[in-house]
Short mmCIF file of C-alpha atoms in Angstrom, two decimals:
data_model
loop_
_atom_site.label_atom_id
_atom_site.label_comp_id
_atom_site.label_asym_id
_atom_site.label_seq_id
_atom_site.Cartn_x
_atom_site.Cartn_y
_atom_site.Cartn_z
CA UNK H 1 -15.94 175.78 -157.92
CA UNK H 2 -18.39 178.48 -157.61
CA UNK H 3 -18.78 179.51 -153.93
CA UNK H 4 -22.12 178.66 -151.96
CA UNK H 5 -23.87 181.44 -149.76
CA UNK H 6 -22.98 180.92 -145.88
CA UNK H 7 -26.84 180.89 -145.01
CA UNK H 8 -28.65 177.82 -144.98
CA UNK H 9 -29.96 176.32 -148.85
CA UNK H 10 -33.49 174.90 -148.86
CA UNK H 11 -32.38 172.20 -151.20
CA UNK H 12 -29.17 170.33 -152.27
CA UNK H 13 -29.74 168.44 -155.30
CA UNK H 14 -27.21 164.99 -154.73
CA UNK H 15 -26.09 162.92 -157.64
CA UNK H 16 -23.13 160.23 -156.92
CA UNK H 17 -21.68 159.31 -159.91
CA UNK H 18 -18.88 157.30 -161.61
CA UNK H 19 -18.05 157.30 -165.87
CA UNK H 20 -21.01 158.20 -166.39
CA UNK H 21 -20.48 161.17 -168.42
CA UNK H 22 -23.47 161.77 -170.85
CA UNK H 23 -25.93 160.13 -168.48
CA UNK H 24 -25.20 162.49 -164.81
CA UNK H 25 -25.39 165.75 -167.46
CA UNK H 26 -29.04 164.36 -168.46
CA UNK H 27 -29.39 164.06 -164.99
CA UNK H 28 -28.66 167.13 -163.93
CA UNK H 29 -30.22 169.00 -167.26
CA UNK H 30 -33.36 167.46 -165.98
CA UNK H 31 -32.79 169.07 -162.86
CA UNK H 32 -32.27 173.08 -164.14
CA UNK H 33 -35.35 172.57 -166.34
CA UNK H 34 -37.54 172.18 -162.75
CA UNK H 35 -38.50 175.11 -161.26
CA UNK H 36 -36.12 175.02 -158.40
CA UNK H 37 -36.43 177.00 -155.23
CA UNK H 38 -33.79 180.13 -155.15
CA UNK H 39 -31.48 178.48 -152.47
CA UNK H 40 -30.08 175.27 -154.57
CA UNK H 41 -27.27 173.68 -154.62
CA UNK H 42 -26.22 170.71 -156.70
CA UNK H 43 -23.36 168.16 -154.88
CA UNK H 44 -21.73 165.97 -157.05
CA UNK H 45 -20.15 163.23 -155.75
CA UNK H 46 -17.58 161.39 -158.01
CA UNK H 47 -16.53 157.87 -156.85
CA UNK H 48 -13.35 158.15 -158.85
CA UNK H 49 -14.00 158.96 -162.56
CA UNK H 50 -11.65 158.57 -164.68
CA UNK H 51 -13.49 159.81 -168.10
CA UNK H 52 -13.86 163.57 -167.66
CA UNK H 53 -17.12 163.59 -165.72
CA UNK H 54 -15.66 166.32 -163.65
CA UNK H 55 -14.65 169.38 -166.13
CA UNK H 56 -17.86 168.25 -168.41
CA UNK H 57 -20.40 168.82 -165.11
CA UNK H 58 -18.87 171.66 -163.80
CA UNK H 59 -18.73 173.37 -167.24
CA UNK H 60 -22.37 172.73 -167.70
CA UNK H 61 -23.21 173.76 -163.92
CA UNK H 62 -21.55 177.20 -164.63
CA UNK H 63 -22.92 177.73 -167.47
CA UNK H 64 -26.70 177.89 -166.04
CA UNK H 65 -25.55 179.94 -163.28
CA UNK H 66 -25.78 177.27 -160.74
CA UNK H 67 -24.14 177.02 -157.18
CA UNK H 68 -22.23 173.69 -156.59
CA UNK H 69 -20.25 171.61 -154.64
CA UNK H 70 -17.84 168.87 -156.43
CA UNK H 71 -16.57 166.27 -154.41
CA UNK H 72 -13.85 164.17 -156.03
CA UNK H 73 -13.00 160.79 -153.98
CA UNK H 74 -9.28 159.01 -155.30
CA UNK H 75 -11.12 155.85 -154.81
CA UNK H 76 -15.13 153.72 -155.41
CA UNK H 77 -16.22 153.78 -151.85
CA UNK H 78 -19.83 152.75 -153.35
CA UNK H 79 -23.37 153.90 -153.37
CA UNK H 80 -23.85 154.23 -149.36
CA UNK H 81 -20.66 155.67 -148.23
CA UNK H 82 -20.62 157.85 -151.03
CA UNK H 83 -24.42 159.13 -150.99
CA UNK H 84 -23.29 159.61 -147.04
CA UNK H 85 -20.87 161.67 -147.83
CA UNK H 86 -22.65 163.58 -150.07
CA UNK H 87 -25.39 163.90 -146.91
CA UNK H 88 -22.58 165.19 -144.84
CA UNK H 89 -21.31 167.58 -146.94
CA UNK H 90 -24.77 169.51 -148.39
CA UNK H 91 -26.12 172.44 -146.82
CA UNK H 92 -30.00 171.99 -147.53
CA UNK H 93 -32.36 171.10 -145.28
CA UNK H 94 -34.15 168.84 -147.87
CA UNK H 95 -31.29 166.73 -149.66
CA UNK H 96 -32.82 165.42 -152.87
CA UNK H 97 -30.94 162.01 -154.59
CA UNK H 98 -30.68 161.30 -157.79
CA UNK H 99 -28.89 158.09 -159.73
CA UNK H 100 -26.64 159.29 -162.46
CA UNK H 101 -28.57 157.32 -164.80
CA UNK H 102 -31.97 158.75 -164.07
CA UNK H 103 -33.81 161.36 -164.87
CA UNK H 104 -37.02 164.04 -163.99
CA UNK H 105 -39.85 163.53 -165.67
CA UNK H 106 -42.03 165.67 -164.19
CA UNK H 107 -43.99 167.73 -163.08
CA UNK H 108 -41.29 170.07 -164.06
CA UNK H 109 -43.11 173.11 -162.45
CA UNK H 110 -43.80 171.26 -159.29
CA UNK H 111 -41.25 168.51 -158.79
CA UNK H 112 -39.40 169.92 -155.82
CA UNK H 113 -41.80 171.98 -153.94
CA UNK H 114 -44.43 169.12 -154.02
CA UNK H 115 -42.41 167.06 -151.79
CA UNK H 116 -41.14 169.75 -150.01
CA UNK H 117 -44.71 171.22 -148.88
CA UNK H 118 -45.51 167.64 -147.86
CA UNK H 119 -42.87 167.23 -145.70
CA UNK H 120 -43.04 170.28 -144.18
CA UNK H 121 -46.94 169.97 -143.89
CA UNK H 122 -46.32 166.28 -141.98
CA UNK H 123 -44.16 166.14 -138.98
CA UNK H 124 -43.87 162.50 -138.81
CA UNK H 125 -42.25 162.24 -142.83
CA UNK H 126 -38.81 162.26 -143.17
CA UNK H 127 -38.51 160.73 -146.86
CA UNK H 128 -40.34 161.24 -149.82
CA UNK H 129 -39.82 158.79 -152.70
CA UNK H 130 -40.48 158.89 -156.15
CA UNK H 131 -42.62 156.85 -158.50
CA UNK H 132 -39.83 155.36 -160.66
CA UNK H 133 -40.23 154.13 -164.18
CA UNK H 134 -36.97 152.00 -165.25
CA UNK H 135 -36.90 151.71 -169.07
CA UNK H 136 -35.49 148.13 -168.57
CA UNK H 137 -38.17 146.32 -166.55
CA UNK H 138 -40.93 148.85 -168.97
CA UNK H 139 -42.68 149.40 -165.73
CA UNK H 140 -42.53 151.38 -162.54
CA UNK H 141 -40.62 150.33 -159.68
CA UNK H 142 -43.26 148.87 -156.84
CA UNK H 143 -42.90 149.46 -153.60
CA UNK H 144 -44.61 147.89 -150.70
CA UNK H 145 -47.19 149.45 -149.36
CA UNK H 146 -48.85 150.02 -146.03
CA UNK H 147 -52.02 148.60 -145.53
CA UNK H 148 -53.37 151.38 -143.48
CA UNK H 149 -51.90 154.58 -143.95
CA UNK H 150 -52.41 156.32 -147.67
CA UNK H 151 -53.92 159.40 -148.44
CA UNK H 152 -55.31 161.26 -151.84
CA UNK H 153 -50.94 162.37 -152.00
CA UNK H 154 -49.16 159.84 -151.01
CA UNK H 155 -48.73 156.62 -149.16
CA UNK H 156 -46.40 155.12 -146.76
CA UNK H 157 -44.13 152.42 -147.73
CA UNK H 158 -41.87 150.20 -146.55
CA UNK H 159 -38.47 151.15 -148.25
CA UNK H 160 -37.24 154.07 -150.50
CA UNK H 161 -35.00 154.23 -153.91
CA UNK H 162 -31.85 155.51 -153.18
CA UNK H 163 -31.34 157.10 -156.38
CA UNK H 164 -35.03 159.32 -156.60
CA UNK H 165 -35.78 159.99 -153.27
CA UNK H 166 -36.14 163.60 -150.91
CA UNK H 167 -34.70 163.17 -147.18
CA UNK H 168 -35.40 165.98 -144.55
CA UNK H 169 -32.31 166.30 -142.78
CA UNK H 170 -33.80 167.79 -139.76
CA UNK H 171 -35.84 165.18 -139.45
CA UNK H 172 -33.52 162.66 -139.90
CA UNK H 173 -31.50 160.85 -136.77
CA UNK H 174 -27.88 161.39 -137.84
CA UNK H 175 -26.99 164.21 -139.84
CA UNK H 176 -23.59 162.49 -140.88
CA UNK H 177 -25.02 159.09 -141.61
CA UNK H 178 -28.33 157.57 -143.66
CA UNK H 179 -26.47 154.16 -144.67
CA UNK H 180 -24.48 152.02 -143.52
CA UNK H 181 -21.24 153.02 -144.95
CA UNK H 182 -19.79 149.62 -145.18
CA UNK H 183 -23.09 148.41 -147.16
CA UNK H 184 -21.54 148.58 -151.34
CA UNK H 185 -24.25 147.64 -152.53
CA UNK H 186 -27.62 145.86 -151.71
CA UNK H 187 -31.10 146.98 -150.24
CA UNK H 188 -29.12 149.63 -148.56
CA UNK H 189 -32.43 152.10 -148.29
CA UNK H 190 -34.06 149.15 -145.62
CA UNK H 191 -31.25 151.07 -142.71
CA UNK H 192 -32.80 154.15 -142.66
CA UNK H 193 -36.56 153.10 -143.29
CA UNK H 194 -36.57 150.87 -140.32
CA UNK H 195 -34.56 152.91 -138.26
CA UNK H 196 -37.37 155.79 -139.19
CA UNK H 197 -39.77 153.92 -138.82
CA UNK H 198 -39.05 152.55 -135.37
CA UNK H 199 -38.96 156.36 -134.13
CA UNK H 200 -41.95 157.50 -135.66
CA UNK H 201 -40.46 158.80 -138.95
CA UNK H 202 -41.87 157.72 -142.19
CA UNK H 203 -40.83 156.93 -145.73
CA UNK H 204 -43.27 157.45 -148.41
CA UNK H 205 -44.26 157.21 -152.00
CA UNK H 206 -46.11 160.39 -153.98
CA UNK H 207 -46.91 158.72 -157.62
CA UNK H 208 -47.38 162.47 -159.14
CA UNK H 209 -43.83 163.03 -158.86
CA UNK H 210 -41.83 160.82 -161.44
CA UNK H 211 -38.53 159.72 -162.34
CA UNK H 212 -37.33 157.73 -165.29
CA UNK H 213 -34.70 155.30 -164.64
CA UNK H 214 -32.64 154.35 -168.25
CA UNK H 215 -30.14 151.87 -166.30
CA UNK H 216 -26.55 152.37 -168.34
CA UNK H 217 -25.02 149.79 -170.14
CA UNK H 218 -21.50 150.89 -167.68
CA UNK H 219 -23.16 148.82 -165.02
CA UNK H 220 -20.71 147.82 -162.23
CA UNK H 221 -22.37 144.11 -161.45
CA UNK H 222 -23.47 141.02 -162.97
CA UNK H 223 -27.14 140.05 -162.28
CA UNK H 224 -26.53 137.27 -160.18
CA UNK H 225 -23.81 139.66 -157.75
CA UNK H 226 -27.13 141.84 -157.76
CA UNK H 227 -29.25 139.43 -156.52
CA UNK H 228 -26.45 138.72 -153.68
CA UNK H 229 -25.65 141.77 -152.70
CA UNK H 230 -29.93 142.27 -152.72
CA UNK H 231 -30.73 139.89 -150.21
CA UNK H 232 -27.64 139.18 -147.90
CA UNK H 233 -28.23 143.08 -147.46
CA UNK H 234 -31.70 143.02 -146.76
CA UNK H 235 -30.75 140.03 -144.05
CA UNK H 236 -28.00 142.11 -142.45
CA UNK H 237 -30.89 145.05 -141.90
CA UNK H 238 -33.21 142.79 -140.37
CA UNK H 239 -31.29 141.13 -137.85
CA UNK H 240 -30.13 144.81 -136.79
CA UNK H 241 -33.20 145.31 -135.90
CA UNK H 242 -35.24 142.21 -135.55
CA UNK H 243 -35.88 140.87 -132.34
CA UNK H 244 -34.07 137.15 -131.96
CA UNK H 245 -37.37 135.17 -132.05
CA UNK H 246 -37.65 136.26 -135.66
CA UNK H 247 -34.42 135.15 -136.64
CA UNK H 248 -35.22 131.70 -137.92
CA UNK H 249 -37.83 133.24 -140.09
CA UNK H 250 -35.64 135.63 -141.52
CA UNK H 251 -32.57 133.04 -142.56
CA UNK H 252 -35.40 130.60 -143.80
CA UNK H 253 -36.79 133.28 -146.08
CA UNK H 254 -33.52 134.03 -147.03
CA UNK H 255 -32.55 130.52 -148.28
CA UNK H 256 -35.57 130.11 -150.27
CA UNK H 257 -35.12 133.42 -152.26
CA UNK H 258 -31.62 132.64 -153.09
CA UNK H 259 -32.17 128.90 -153.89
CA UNK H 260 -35.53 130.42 -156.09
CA UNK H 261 -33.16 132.35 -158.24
CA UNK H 262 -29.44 130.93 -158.18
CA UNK H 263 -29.64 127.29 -157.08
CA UNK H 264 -28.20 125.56 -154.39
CA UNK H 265 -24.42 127.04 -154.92
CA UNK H 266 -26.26 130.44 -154.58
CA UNK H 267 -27.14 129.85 -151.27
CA UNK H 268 -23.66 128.96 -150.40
CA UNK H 269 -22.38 132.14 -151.93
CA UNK H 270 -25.05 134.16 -149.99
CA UNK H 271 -24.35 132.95 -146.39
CA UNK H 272 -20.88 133.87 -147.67
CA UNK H 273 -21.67 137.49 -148.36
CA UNK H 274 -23.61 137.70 -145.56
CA UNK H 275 -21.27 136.27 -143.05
CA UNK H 276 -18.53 139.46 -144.58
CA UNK H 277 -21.33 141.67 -143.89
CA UNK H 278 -22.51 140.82 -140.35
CA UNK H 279 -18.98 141.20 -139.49
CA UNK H 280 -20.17 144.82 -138.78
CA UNK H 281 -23.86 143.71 -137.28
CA UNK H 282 -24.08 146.27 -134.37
CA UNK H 283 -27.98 145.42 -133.07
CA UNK H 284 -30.48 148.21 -132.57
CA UNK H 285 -33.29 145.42 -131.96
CA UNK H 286 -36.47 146.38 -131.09
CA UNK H 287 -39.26 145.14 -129.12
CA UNK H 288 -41.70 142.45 -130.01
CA UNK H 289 -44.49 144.86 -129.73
CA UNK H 290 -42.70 147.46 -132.07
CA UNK H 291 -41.94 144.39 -134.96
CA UNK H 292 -45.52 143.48 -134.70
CA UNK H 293 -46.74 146.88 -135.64
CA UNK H 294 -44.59 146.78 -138.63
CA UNK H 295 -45.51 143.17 -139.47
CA UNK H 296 -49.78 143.87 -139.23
CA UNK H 297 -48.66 147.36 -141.35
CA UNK H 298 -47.38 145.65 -143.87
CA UNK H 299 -47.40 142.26 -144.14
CA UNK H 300 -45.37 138.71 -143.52
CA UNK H 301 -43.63 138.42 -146.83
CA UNK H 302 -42.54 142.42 -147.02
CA UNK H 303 -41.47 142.26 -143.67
CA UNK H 304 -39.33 139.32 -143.98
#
């Protein structure tokens, strides 16, 4: 591994992969064809590959010149623990996050220090996302949006995509933690939104910088484990931080998503999921006044 600088990198380029060969090197050739700022690092984080990702990345990282950090783990700890760990371990002060399976589009001469004047022009953003184009759905990801706050730039929304979004760590509330590490998989951006956004820390959206999604055929779920993982995820969020009166709302929204899209045994096989999840529930609830802010921001059914 080529050895980083001691001083401080502006940016640490994060991609969490697993047998993903081809797609993390389109990735990350996407990446050197940006203009990037002249303290980068790239941190690869390999949730146990077992097709050669490793010698293949760090082949093509040394031959552009780049400084990197490889981080090999014996086992699949999934998307949150390992994008935390990836968190932990850079040393920029803006950690940008990239799926394996995704790619820069562009602006290729502005990508990176677009979102990083932004954030350093705004005290009160600590997350840029991307717009996202996924080549399956032949449309851009939405996102939901505030009613209230947008400007000619950007606008604030409601929850980021894990896999194309820029995090100011010193900004941010724990340097060693953005998800919750037992999360695998499921809506795991909602933590760190709401926990922003009940300090006064912001996640949001600039459309002129884009990433492509191309999802890979290796995928690691079925649909309908998506969709459980999706919402008994989004669930376990909300009641961290929900105040109890809510509660009733939540689990009713809940039960009409899952029955809308896997029947009456899917709801069965959510409460399941969630109940394994909430095993962890550690409440950070806030006040009634505080939900209602977010609720008139952005609305009943985004909210729940």
């Amino acid at each position: 591994m080529k050895r980083a600088q001691e001083n401080p990198f502006e940016l640490s380029i994060m991609i969490l992969t697993r047998n993903r060969k081809n797609e993390v090197l389109r990735a990350i050739q996407s990446c050197v064809e940006c203009c990037l700022p002249e303290k980068t690092e790239f941190v690869i984080v390999d949730n146990a590959s077992e097709d050669g990702t490793q010698q293949d990345v760090e082949r093509f990282l040394l031959s552009h010149s780049c400084t990197w950090q490889y981080h090999y783990l014996p086992e699949n700890i999934g998307c949150a623990a390992g994008r935390n760990v990836g968190l932990r371990i850079s040393r920029g002060r803006f950690v940008f996050f990239l799926d394996d399976d995704a790619y820069i589009e562009g602006p290729k001469e502005s990508f990176f220090q677009d979102m990083i004047r932004v954030m350093r022009q705004h005290d009160d953003i600590f997350c840029i996302t991307t717009s996202l184009f996924d080549t399956k759905l032949n449309h851009a990801r939405p996102f939901a949006p505030s009613r209230f706050h947008h400007s000619g730039e950007f606008y604030r929304v409601l929850m980021f995509h894990g896999g194309s979004s820029m995090i100011d760590k010193e900004k941010w509330l724990d340097p060693n933690r953005l998800f919750f590490d037992y999360q695998f998989r499921g809506m795991a951006e909602l933590y760190p939104t709401l926990k922003g956004y009940f300090h006064g820390r912001y996640v949001v959206e600039m459309p002129s910088v884009r990433v492509i999604h191309d999802p890979s055929p290796n995928a690691f779920f079925s649909q309908r484990m998506q969709i459980l993982y999706h919402y008994s995820g989004a669930v376990h969020v909300k009641l961290t931080f929900y105040p109890g009166i809510t509660h009733p709302i939540v689990y009713g929204m809940f039960v009409l998503r899952i029955w809308k899209y896997l029947g009456r045994k899917g709801v069965s096989e959510a409460f399941e999921k969630l109940s394994n999840i909430n095993k962890n529930l550690a409440p950070e609830t806030v006040s009634l006044k505080q939900f209602l802010r977010l609720l008139s921001e952005f609305g009943l059914v985004n909210v729940f």
